[in-house]
Amino acid sequence: MKKTLCSAFFLCGIFAFSQETAKSDTMSVKTAEIREVIVKAQRKKQMADRAVYTFDKEAIEKARYAKDLIQTLPELQLDPITNTLKSTKGGTTLFLINGIEATDMQIRSVAPAEVVKVEYYDIPPARWATRADIVVNLITRSTETGYVFGTDISSALDTGFVNGSAYANFTKGKNNFGLEYSINLRDYNNRKVHSIYDYQLNGSHYRTDENKVDHFGYTSQNVALRYTRMVPDHYAFQAKMDVDIYNGFIKGKGGSIFTKDSFTEEHAMFKNGSSGYATPTLDLYFSKNIGKKDELSINAVGSSFTTETSEFAKEWVISSGASVYDNDMNLRTRQTGMVGELAHVHTFEAGKLSSGYRISNTSISNDLQNLAGFSEYSVNYLEQYFYTEFSGKVKQFSYRLGAGLTNIHNKSAENTFDQWAFTPKIILGYQLKDNQSLRFTGSYKPVSPWSIALSSNIVQMAPNIVQRGNPFLKSQQIFANNFTYSFNNKHFDFNANLFYQYTDRIINQYYVADENFGYALTYENAKNAQRFGIQLSGSYKPFGNSLLVVKLNLTPATETVRTSSGALIKNNYLGNNLVLSSEYKSFSIQYQLNIPVYTLNGAFLSTNENQNHVFASYKKKEWTFTTGMYWIGMPSEYKTKSLPESLVNYSRVNRIMNNKSMFVLGFSYDFSKGKKTELNKKLNNYTAPAATF
């Protein structure tokens, strides 16, 4: 750790020495909210924790809605499979409109002419730091009247693939009403899965070689209704009610060659499963200005719902019909979640101080029938977070200093885990020139185990192989350091990020011997993990405009895990992502490509999803027509293999044949008249997702 920090500051000195003398900041400002130097040619302002983008007249006229403008950011791309925006660097991206957490349809409902700027946080502020890796905040104008509505649908022609949505917003005076609906449907009847389990047990050598064909799918729907009342410079209130509805299924059958030493027999198998839930969530928000320098915000979110999960899997000997295993699992989960947050912002002449307290609680009650019989058990996850941070700027030097206190209290029938942790964060930035900057970030935070990892549920995977959780897991603790050099001009927008991450007590999945079943895939708190490398990302415009844009992300990295037994696991990889796009008048086309790489995932090495997509669109007034081909010449493919240290030698290749060279057609209609009021909401929270196994 010390060596890494010293190296980072040494590189910082080299970069600073090698640059020309930085120009003075001529902006006249009193508040120290990490101000910026304007780069007019690129319309970008680089700060210590974020970049701010504005858009010229040509870009605004070409865009259908604000989503098209955000898509042009160097490190963002459109995911054609979900029709949503994501980061080319990976991780979780959170989207906001004037500080409000926003859905994809809300971004679409903003007309391009209403966009003032976009704030791109690659270092999220304290109130979002535990929820996202990147935050994108869309700043819009606020006016008093107008309405907007639209719809979007895309579908494959020869398989079950549909994305659809519709939205409407109406603003009158200080009141705004919004309604949204979205649906994502998948129905694939030709997924091919090849799995191998190879292991020693009781002095004998076992091998299971499986080939299965699955019919699986899901339908995910969301309905949302919002009411907002905003009195500028006085107060704002918002009430939002939304319902997530999910139903999924799997029907699979196949065969396997089971070998024990020199004995071999043929097995047949099938697996049927389903899951479903409807999650209603109420989100209340109130913010009030107290004088000219203080603002107080309150946010409360609550949900309560039931999840039904069932799975029936069977394997038998073909020649005799003798049963190898019968796995009949039924799980009924009643879940209640609550999040509350109180935040205060005070503006000094020297800077801005933000402080807050957030509490979240998730209570889960399970009725479970599985291989171990019937059981009833309850778990409760409680987390408290106190935070404060101060941001400021002195000439070319900007900073953000934060401190937090996090309490994790997880309780189950088997175990209670309670921890208080100090969570500091420091961000330092220095402007080398108008279009070049250096930034350093150091942070620490605890991460609680997820519900699947803590579950005591047992699922049969293969003969002599089961999977289960570990209720005795402790939280993992992440120390992260980043040193970033940024450069941009008319043609380039480039970031080079040297990173180092150390995780203490990392949660690791591995195989252990099990006296009842043979081997169990479960979880442990390993000793530690490290991940370090350099991430090169950004965009290149050969002609200085959108006629041709190249977005590239390359990440050569090394990752290691030290298991609880002391074994060292190491993996090197070259993460990559390429996006080529072109816009000409009303036409646009985009191509996406990556080469999947193996990364550590518990006891396994797993590949990311492959990309080889091309899609195009044509805009005619309020209408947009789209077409594309996804996974050109190949199915979507997912590979997993165990590490040499594993007790079970496992490999799995999963191919969805339905979406090989999948041809998709779609259209959208977006209409707006007048303008609408947007709430500048300072707090954003959500309750825990549905607990499944």
XYZ file of C-alpha atoms in Angstrom:
693
model
C 0.000 0.000 0.000
C 2.755 2.493 1.002
C 4.752 1.671 -2.116
C 1.710 2.309 -4.291
C 0.946 5.677 -2.690
C 4.575 6.766 -3.016
C 4.575 5.725 -6.685
C 1.390 7.708 -7.318
C 2.787 10.923 -5.828
C 6.111 10.384 -7.662
C 4.236 10.107 -10.984
C 2.253 13.198 -10.044
C 5.538 15.098 -9.657
C 6.802 13.862 -13.019
C 3.620 14.957 -14.818
C 3.645 18.365 -13.126
C 7.337 18.966 -13.945
C 6.862 17.975 -17.578
C 4.040 20.468 -18.236
C 4.165 24.145 -19.096
C 3.347 26.632 -16.357
C -0.397 26.422 -15.716
C -2.509 29.442 -16.575
C -4.121 31.287 -13.702
C -7.799 30.816 -12.998
C -9.382 34.110 -14.058
C -12.872 33.179 -12.870
C -14.117 35.438 -10.089
C -15.703 33.146 -7.529
C -16.276 33.260 -3.782
C -17.795 29.866 -3.178
C -15.205 27.062 -3.343
C -17.307 24.353 -5.011
C -14.345 22.945 -6.997
C -14.590 25.462 -9.835
C -13.383 24.831 -13.361
C -11.451 26.179 -16.314
C -13.577 26.323 -19.475
C -12.279 24.538 -22.584
C -14.369 26.270 -25.244
C -13.450 24.086 -28.209
C -14.587 20.892 -26.546
C -17.178 22.520 -24.259
C -15.816 20.585 -21.321
C -14.943 21.718 -17.799
C -12.703 19.358 -15.814
C -12.910 19.418 -12.022
C -11.286 17.287 -9.351
C -14.233 14.919 -8.984
C -16.196 15.425 -12.219
C -16.283 16.771 -15.742
C -19.001 19.146 -16.953
C -20.139 18.973 -20.584
C -22.171 21.482 -22.581
C -23.400 21.031 -26.143
C -23.328 23.183 -29.244
C -26.257 24.063 -31.492
C -25.490 21.292 -34.004
C -25.523 18.553 -31.350
C -28.788 19.845 -29.882
C -30.502 19.971 -33.278
C -29.459 16.383 -34.123
C -30.598 14.893 -30.798
C -34.064 13.465 -30.363
C -33.968 13.921 -26.573
C -31.467 14.423 -23.749
C -30.483 10.741 -23.795
C -28.870 11.259 -27.226
C -26.722 14.062 -25.806
C -25.594 12.024 -22.794
C -24.686 9.139 -25.102
C -21.990 11.320 -26.702
C -19.964 11.496 -23.474
C -16.565 9.799 -23.998
C -17.023 7.061 -21.396
C -20.701 6.244 -21.985
C -22.338 4.010 -24.583
C -25.790 2.757 -25.478
C -26.434 -0.874 -24.577
C -28.648 -2.021 -27.475
C -29.788 -5.129 -25.585
C -31.522 -3.128 -22.828
C -31.726 0.205 -24.716
C -30.107 1.919 -21.718
C -26.872 3.856 -21.207
C -23.885 2.344 -19.415
C -20.220 3.097 -18.809
C -17.541 1.735 -21.139
C -15.442 1.204 -17.981
C -17.991 -1.107 -16.348
C -19.397 -0.796 -12.825
C -22.686 0.762 -11.710
C -23.859 4.016 -13.283
C -26.478 6.205 -11.589
C -28.393 8.793 -13.638
C -29.930 11.949 -12.172
C -31.947 14.888 -13.457
C -31.209 18.008 -11.414
C -30.110 15.756 -8.576
C -33.115 13.408 -8.798
C -32.499 9.738 -9.499
C -33.890 9.312 -13.006
C -35.078 6.426 -15.138
C -34.212 6.009 -18.788
C -37.625 7.309 -19.785
C -37.244 10.428 -17.653
C -34.023 11.248 -19.514
C -35.871 10.707 -22.779
C -38.625 13.085 -21.658
C -36.190 16.025 -21.548
C -35.998 17.951 -24.828
C -32.423 18.653 -26.015
C -32.993 22.421 -25.950
C -33.778 22.176 -22.233
C -30.346 20.757 -21.352
C -28.050 23.276 -19.650
C -25.143 20.885 -18.957
C -24.254 17.345 -17.910
C -22.133 16.611 -14.827
C -20.114 13.395 -15.144
C -18.854 12.187 -11.742
C -16.229 9.475 -12.046
C -15.668 10.089 -8.310
C -19.204 10.157 -6.803
C -19.967 12.516 -3.867
C -20.482 11.013 -0.410
C -24.248 10.645 -0.641
C -23.906 8.422 -3.749
C -20.487 6.864 -3.136
C -21.877 3.663 -1.577
C -24.343 3.105 -4.426
C -22.570 3.818 -7.704
C -19.192 3.908 -9.428
C -20.217 6.700 -11.807
C -22.907 9.376 -11.453
C -24.314 11.342 -14.403
C -26.367 14.411 -13.461
C -28.420 16.124 -16.173
C -29.007 19.823 -15.425
C -32.072 21.316 -17.147
C -33.889 24.616 -17.313
C -36.953 25.040 -15.104
C -40.032 26.630 -16.633
C -43.687 26.651 -15.798
C -45.835 24.909 -18.367
C -45.801 22.125 -20.920
C -46.331 18.464 -21.627
C -44.330 15.668 -23.197
C -45.095 12.080 -24.114
C -43.590 9.276 -26.122
C -43.287 5.575 -26.763
C -40.550 3.207 -27.863
C -40.582 -0.422 -28.962
C -38.032 -2.783 -30.491
C -38.346 -6.484 -31.239
C -36.442 -9.337 -32.805
C -38.173 -10.940 -35.767
C -37.601 -14.634 -35.036
C -37.186 -15.003 -31.271
C -38.599 -13.723 -27.993
C -36.895 -10.364 -27.556
C -38.982 -7.232 -26.874
C -38.195 -3.879 -25.240
C -41.059 -1.425 -24.876
C -41.832 1.755 -22.971
C -44.198 4.717 -22.767
C -44.078 7.930 -20.757
C -46.001 11.157 -20.202
C -45.285 14.322 -18.196
C -47.494 17.334 -17.610
C -46.495 20.586 -15.889
C -48.767 23.437 -14.868
C -47.470 26.221 -12.700
C -45.530 24.773 -9.776
C -46.996 21.256 -10.180
C -45.729 18.370 -12.277
C -47.292 14.960 -12.930
C -45.460 12.019 -14.491
C -46.468 8.523 -15.605
C -44.207 5.761 -16.992
C -44.462 2.150 -18.107
C -41.756 -0.196 -19.359
C -41.528 -3.867 -20.285
C -38.626 -6.161 -21.144
C -39.497 -9.629 -22.406
C -37.115 -12.496 -23.154
C -38.177 -15.969 -24.296
C -35.303 -18.151 -25.521
C -35.909 -21.839 -26.285
C -32.399 -22.810 -27.372
C -29.779 -22.198 -24.725
C -27.034 -24.836 -24.805
C -25.063 -25.518 -21.633
C -22.042 -27.810 -21.361
C -20.750 -28.458 -17.818
C -18.017 -30.683 -16.388
C -17.460 -31.629 -12.730
C -14.254 -33.569 -12.030
C -13.113 -34.477 -8.482
C -11.743 -37.059 -6.067
C -14.058 -38.360 -3.337
C -13.422 -41.170 -0.819
C -10.470 -42.446 -2.822
C -12.350 -42.604 -6.124
C -12.237 -40.394 -9.211
C -15.582 -38.918 -10.291
C -16.496 -37.055 -13.466
C -19.826 -35.699 -14.676
C -20.014 -34.432 -18.270
C -23.374 -32.670 -18.883
C -25.073 -31.330 -21.988
C -28.393 -29.525 -21.524
C -30.790 -27.484 -23.630
C -32.857 -24.880 -21.768
C -35.989 -22.959 -22.548
C -35.886 -19.898 -20.288
C -37.176 -16.368 -20.149
C -38.555 -13.546 -18.077
C -40.888 -10.574 -18.186
C -39.880 -7.470 -16.271
C -42.324 -4.550 -15.978
C -42.309 -1.224 -14.162
C -45.129 1.256 -13.584
C -44.331 4.618 -11.976
C -46.435 7.619 -10.973
C -44.920 10.905 -9.723
C -46.206 14.178 -8.304
C -43.892 17.137 -7.739
C -44.555 20.597 -6.310
C -41.709 23.069 -6.521
C -41.607 26.646 -5.234
C -38.270 28.075 -6.442
C -35.881 29.277 -3.718
C -38.324 28.106 -1.039
C -39.194 24.381 -0.955
C -39.744 21.263 -3.059
C -41.865 18.167 -2.470
C -42.083 14.929 -4.452
C -44.107 11.747 -3.978
C -43.344 8.781 -6.205
C -45.065 5.410 -6.328
C -43.731 2.650 -8.539
C -44.217 -1.089 -8.888
C -41.661 -3.563 -10.258
C -43.257 -6.771 -11.573
C -41.072 -9.745 -12.443
C -41.822 -13.288 -13.632
C -39.155 -15.726 -14.795
C -39.031 -19.404 -15.749
C -36.659 -22.151 -16.867
C -37.390 -25.545 -18.458
C -34.368 -27.641 -19.262
C -33.529 -31.211 -20.169
C -30.417 -33.091 -21.157
C -28.077 -35.931 -20.400
C -24.717 -36.630 -18.846
C -21.957 -39.203 -18.806
C -21.255 -40.113 -15.181
C -17.935 -41.804 -14.450
C -16.622 -43.334 -11.233
C -13.096 -44.704 -11.745
C -13.511 -47.160 -14.650
C -17.305 -47.423 -14.287
C -19.427 -45.328 -16.699
C -23.193 -44.859 -17.040
C -25.538 -42.538 -18.914
C -27.852 -40.224 -16.992
C -30.841 -38.122 -18.030
C -31.991 -34.964 -16.283
C -34.467 -32.126 -16.312
C -34.925 -28.882 -14.431
C -38.030 -26.708 -14.080
C -38.031 -23.478 -12.130
C -39.893 -20.213 -11.716
C -39.757 -17.036 -9.680
C -41.906 -13.948 -9.382
C -42.623 -10.863 -7.348
C -44.384 -7.493 -7.435
C -42.550 -4.770 -5.513
C -44.498 -1.600 -4.659
C -42.265 1.259 -3.463
C -43.221 4.634 -2.002
C -40.625 7.420 -2.175
C -41.231 10.745 -0.357
C -38.891 13.717 -0.607
C -38.917 17.216 0.917
C -36.311 19.961 0.640
C -36.367 23.477 2.115
C -34.029 26.443 1.814
C -33.135 28.015 5.166
C -31.824 31.457 4.422
C -29.420 31.936 1.512
C -26.683 29.541 2.620
C -28.447 26.487 4.056
C -30.583 23.724 2.639
C -32.206 20.851 4.527
C -33.449 17.704 2.738
C -35.384 14.651 3.926
C -35.967 11.419 1.987
C -37.981 8.348 3.040
C -38.406 5.166 0.961
C -40.365 2.031 1.863
C -41.418 -1.237 0.248
C -43.033 -4.530 1.259
C -43.571 -7.577 -0.952
C -43.419 -11.365 -1.316
C -41.205 -13.406 -3.622
C -42.165 -16.915 -4.741
C -39.332 -19.155 -5.984
C -39.558 -22.818 -6.949
C -37.185 -25.308 -8.528
C -37.549 -28.982 -9.307
C -34.541 -30.796 -10.751
C -34.118 -34.530 -11.214
C -31.408 -36.834 -12.522
C -31.732 -40.581 -13.077
C -29.898 -43.550 -14.615
C -31.256 -44.202 -18.119
C -30.740 -47.977 -18.099
C -32.414 -48.682 -14.763
C -34.475 -45.593 -14.031
C -32.844 -45.384 -10.601
C -32.893 -41.880 -9.136
C -29.573 -40.068 -8.709
C -31.111 -37.047 -6.983
C -34.424 -35.197 -6.641
C -34.072 -31.531 -5.831
C -37.426 -30.000 -4.886
C -37.020 -26.476 -3.553
C -39.829 -24.046 -2.728
C -39.067 -20.689 -1.168
C -41.529 -18.039 -0.030
C -39.865 -14.810 1.024
C -41.612 -11.906 2.729
C -39.441 -8.803 2.531
C -39.776 -5.323 4.003
C -37.337 -2.521 3.294
C -36.924 1.015 4.595
C -34.475 3.820 3.860
C -34.394 7.206 5.557
C -31.957 10.068 4.994
C -31.464 13.566 6.388
C -28.966 15.918 4.728
C -27.779 19.477 5.259
C -25.701 21.711 2.977
C -24.063 24.961 4.111
C -22.183 27.287 1.784
C -19.194 29.206 3.149
C -17.144 31.775 1.275
C -14.248 29.296 1.338
C -16.209 26.224 0.284
C -19.236 24.011 0.709
C -19.946 21.649 3.623
C -22.322 18.708 3.090
C -23.391 16.446 5.962
C -25.980 13.744 6.413
C -27.265 10.588 8.047
C -28.776 7.584 6.269
C -30.312 4.444 7.750
C -31.489 1.421 5.785
C -33.104 -1.733 7.090
C -34.158 -4.881 5.233
C -36.100 -7.607 7.008
C -36.555 -10.985 5.276
C -38.683 -13.895 6.479
C -38.271 -17.213 4.646
C -40.397 -20.360 4.450
C -38.128 -22.918 2.803
C -38.560 -26.484 1.653
C -35.398 -28.036 0.219
C -33.010 -31.007 0.491
C -32.570 -30.387 4.202
C -36.337 -30.456 4.838
C -38.660 -27.627 5.903
C -37.403 -24.577 7.770
C -38.476 -21.106 8.768
C -35.817 -18.488 9.302
C -35.531 -14.725 9.349
C -32.673 -12.344 8.685
C -32.297 -8.607 9.198
C -29.781 -6.276 7.548
C -29.311 -2.862 9.159
C -26.860 -0.215 7.955
C -26.271 3.300 9.271
C -24.118 5.891 7.556
C -23.009 9.273 8.943
C -21.095 11.431 6.483
C -19.638 14.905 6.050
C -17.433 16.408 3.328
C -15.959 19.773 2.509
C -14.978 20.877 -0.999
C -12.947 23.872 -2.035
C -10.435 25.392 -4.446
C -7.260 27.444 -4.069
C -5.960 28.780 -7.401
C -5.196 25.700 -9.564
C -5.490 23.282 -6.635
C -8.893 21.770 -5.781
C -9.847 19.322 -3.076
C -12.662 17.401 -1.430
C -12.210 15.975 2.058
C -14.772 13.546 3.427
C -15.266 11.498 6.564
C -17.936 8.958 7.389
C -18.937 6.474 10.039
C -20.634 3.267 8.877
C -22.402 0.694 11.044
C -23.306 -2.728 9.638
C -25.561 -4.914 11.791
C -26.606 -8.231 10.207
C -28.666 -10.665 12.271
C -29.822 -14.205 11.498
C -30.835 -17.224 13.545
C -27.258 -18.544 13.377
C -25.233 -15.372 13.801
C -25.140 -11.650 14.573
C -22.500 -9.430 12.995
C -21.998 -5.863 14.184
C -19.273 -3.465 13.006
C -18.564 0.254 13.196
C -16.081 1.534 10.605
C -14.516 4.922 9.888
C -14.804 5.708 6.154
C -12.533 8.568 5.060
C -12.117 9.892 1.529
C -9.736 12.410 -0.011
C -9.771 13.926 -3.510
C -6.976 16.199 -4.723
C -6.897 17.889 -8.107
C -4.421 20.136 -9.916
C -4.997 21.973 -13.199
C -1.820 21.677 -15.313
C -3.173 23.609 -18.310
C -6.613 24.591 -19.572
C -7.084 21.121 -21.032
C -4.934 18.959 -18.731
C -5.328 17.959 -15.089
C -4.093 15.534 -12.442
C -6.278 13.948 -9.766
C -5.659 11.659 -6.806
C -8.342 9.796 -4.842
C -8.011 7.678 -1.715
C -10.933 6.007 0.079
C -11.998 3.235 2.428
C -15.411 1.615 2.821
C -16.944 -1.615 4.206
C -19.235 -3.744 2.007
C -21.841 -6.006 3.580
C -22.401 -9.598 2.323
C -25.313 -9.979 -0.092
C -28.404 -12.031 0.740
C -27.466 -15.068 -1.418
C -24.069 -15.310 0.253
C -25.656 -15.268 3.733
C -28.474 -17.688 2.877
C -28.519 -21.162 4.418
C -30.495 -22.551 1.456
C -29.146 -25.728 -0.213
C -29.475 -26.471 -3.951
C -28.321 -29.660 -5.730
C -26.040 -28.832 -8.684
C -24.855 -32.312 -9.766
C -24.270 -35.755 -8.197
C -22.273 -35.169 -4.973
C -22.297 -31.370 -5.534
C -24.512 -28.813 -3.758
C -24.482 -25.029 -3.329
C -25.189 -23.127 -0.106
C -24.524 -19.788 1.607
C -22.674 -18.949 4.817
C -24.598 -17.052 7.564
C -21.329 -16.352 9.423
C -19.793 -14.062 6.795
C -18.356 -10.713 7.858
C -18.253 -7.542 5.781
C -15.347 -6.964 3.421
C -13.307 -3.758 3.645
C -12.112 -1.969 0.509
C -9.160 0.449 0.332
C -8.951 2.165 -3.076
C -6.449 4.597 -4.594
C -6.616 6.229 -8.025
C -4.251 8.600 -9.797
C -5.706 10.085 -13.014
C -4.309 12.215 -15.824
C -6.923 13.886 -18.085
C -6.425 15.560 -21.444
C -8.889 16.932 -23.977
C -9.024 19.097 -27.074
C -11.120 19.257 -30.254
C -10.175 15.704 -31.247
C -9.341 13.880 -27.982
C -11.013 13.359 -24.614
C -8.666 11.027 -22.762
C -8.162 9.667 -19.214
C -5.294 7.520 -17.912
C -6.096 6.088 -14.481
C -3.470 4.256 -12.421
C -5.423 2.273 -9.813
C -4.759 0.065 -6.799
C -7.442 -1.631 -4.682
C -6.894 -3.701 -1.546
C -9.813 -5.653 -0.053
C -9.497 -7.087 3.442
C -11.659 -10.101 4.389
C -12.864 -10.391 0.801
C -15.914 -12.613 0.337
C -14.783 -15.568 -1.768
C -16.747 -18.521 -3.154
C -15.072 -21.944 -3.018
C -15.682 -25.703 -2.716
C -15.492 -27.502 0.639
C -15.973 -31.122 1.642
C -19.491 -31.886 2.913
C -20.197 -35.017 4.946
C -23.802 -35.235 3.742
C -23.488 -34.455 0.026
C -19.824 -34.803 -0.982
C -18.822 -31.227 -1.898
C -20.506 -27.885 -1.298
C -19.938 -24.627 -3.141
C -20.103 -22.001 -0.398
C -18.603 -18.682 0.723
C -15.757 -17.640 3.020
C -14.019 -14.507 4.184
C -10.650 -14.924 2.496
C -7.622 -13.086 3.869
C -7.370 -10.347 1.244
C -7.449 -9.441 -2.435
C -5.570 -6.931 -4.570
C -6.300 -5.416 -7.949
C -4.013 -2.989 -9.744
C -3.320 -1.744 -13.244
C -3.960 1.176 -15.558
C -7.193 2.099 -17.321
C -6.973 4.034 -20.591
C -10.320 5.395 -21.744
C -11.843 8.157 -23.826
C -12.856 9.165 -27.331
C -11.222 10.337 -30.574
C -12.926 12.490 -33.229
C -10.746 12.533 -36.385
C -12.801 15.342 -37.956
C -13.550 17.189 -34.737
C -17.269 16.401 -34.937
C -19.729 13.486 -34.742
C -19.148 12.316 -38.313
C -16.813 9.692 -36.849
C -16.234 8.981 -33.148
C -14.017 6.238 -31.739
C -14.507 5.287 -28.070
C -11.949 2.919 -26.599
C -11.318 1.429 -23.181
C -8.202 -0.668 -22.454
C -7.435 -1.979 -18.959
C -4.325 -4.129 -18.456
C -4.622 -5.337 -14.861
C -3.544 -7.924 -12.307
C -5.757 -9.347 -9.575
C -4.876 -11.657 -6.667
C -6.753 -13.384 -3.836
C -5.153 -14.823 -0.704
C -7.520 -17.558 0.549
C -8.141 -18.361 4.212
C -5.780 -21.333 3.864
C -2.991 -19.053 2.620
C -3.052 -20.057 -1.072
C -2.366 -17.212 -3.526
C -4.569 -16.977 -6.629
C -3.403 -14.666 -9.424
C -4.898 -13.585 -12.742
C -3.774 -11.134 -15.446
C -6.171 -9.740 -18.033
C -6.600 -7.013 -20.653
C -10.074 -5.514 -20.395
C -11.244 -3.919 -23.632
C -14.189 -2.211 -25.280
C -14.499 -0.497 -28.684
C -17.341 1.689 -29.974
C -17.408 3.239 -33.472
C -20.190 5.688 -34.273
C -21.129 8.065 -37.054
C -23.831 10.702 -37.466
C -24.775 12.443 -40.699
C -27.864 14.640 -40.844
C -30.779 12.383 -39.778
C -28.828 9.130 -40.011
C -26.672 7.480 -37.347
C -24.887 4.137 -37.095
C -22.916 2.485 -34.306
C -20.741 -0.615 -33.967
C -19.658 -2.222 -30.683
C -16.989 -4.876 -30.185
C -15.108 -6.481 -27.326
C -12.902 -9.522 -26.772
C -14.144 -11.314 -23.614
C -11.533 -11.844 -20.894
C -11.413 -14.036 -17.796
C -11.589 -12.282 -14.419
C -11.648 -13.705 -10.892
C -15.095 -14.529 -9.554
C -14.765 -16.432 -6.287
C -13.576 -19.975 -6.941
C -13.800 -19.405 -10.685
C -12.558 -17.448 -13.662
C -15.492 -16.051 -15.657
C -15.751 -14.122 -18.919
C -17.754 -10.963 -19.504
C -20.510 -10.934 -22.124
C -19.277 -10.801 -25.707
C -20.231 -7.882 -27.969
C -20.392 -7.723 -31.749
C -23.324 -5.426 -32.462
C -24.273 -2.975 -35.186
C -27.374 -0.760 -35.140
C -28.605 2.255 -37.063
C -31.379 4.849 -36.858
C -33.131 7.420 -39.001
C -34.960 10.427 -37.565
C -37.976 12.049 -39.219
C -39.526 14.836 -37.113
C -40.885 13.183 -33.952
C -40.396 9.656 -35.330
C -37.229 7.565 -35.145
C -36.834 4.221 -36.903
C -34.149 1.792 -35.790
C -32.684 -1.502 -36.921
C -29.716 -3.607 -35.946
C -28.059 -6.981 -35.735
C -26.721 -8.181 -32.384
C -24.050 -10.854 -31.793
C -23.150 -10.909 -35.488
C -22.067 -14.416 -36.488
C -22.056 -15.713 -32.911
C -24.401 -16.446 -29.999
C -24.019 -14.669 -26.682
C -21.511 -16.754 -24.751
C -20.531 -17.027 -21.096
C -17.627 -19.162 -19.886
C -16.654 -20.232 -16.379
C -13.829 -22.457 -15.163
C -12.489 -23.340 -11.734
C -9.027 -22.474 -10.487
C -6.256 -25.076 -10.034
C -6.594 -24.699 -6.241
C -10.254 -25.821 -6.320
C -11.275 -29.188 -4.834
C -13.646 -29.611 -7.776
C -12.430 -29.085 -11.328
C -15.418 -27.339 -12.884
C -16.082 -25.760 -16.272
C -19.209 -24.407 -17.931
C -19.921 -22.953 -21.377
C -23.292 -21.267 -21.801
C -24.473 -20.251 -25.284
C -27.843 -18.653 -26.120
C -28.312 -19.773 -29.713
C -31.519 -17.728 -30.217
C -29.689 -14.420 -30.296
C -26.990 -15.437 -32.785
C -27.054 -12.756 -35.539
C -30.334 -11.518 -34.028
C -32.064 -8.994 -36.320
C -34.069 -6.285 -34.537
C -36.480 -3.602 -35.763
C -37.983 -0.764 -33.772
C -39.409 2.743 -33.695
C -39.994 5.535 -31.226
C -42.245 8.581 -31.103
C -41.405 11.523 -28.858
C -43.464 14.701 -28.711
C -43.182 17.762 -26.490
C -44.960 21.100 -26.269
C -43.961 23.822 -23.872
C -41.611 23.086 -21.031
C -41.743 21.511 -17.631
C -40.494 21.992 -14.091
C -37.771 19.701 -12.757
C -37.159 19.193 -9.055
C -33.613 19.711 -7.756
C -33.669 16.758 -5.365
C -30.610 16.262 -3.174
C -31.273 12.799 -1.758
C -31.853 9.554 -3.641
C -32.381 6.137 -2.095
C -33.956 2.764 -2.788
C -34.716 -0.327 -0.742
C -32.940 -3.651 -1.245
C -33.834 -5.731 -4.343
C -35.752 -8.986 -4.093
C -33.846 -11.695 -2.229
C -33.523 -14.812 -4.393
C -31.162 -17.794 -4.490
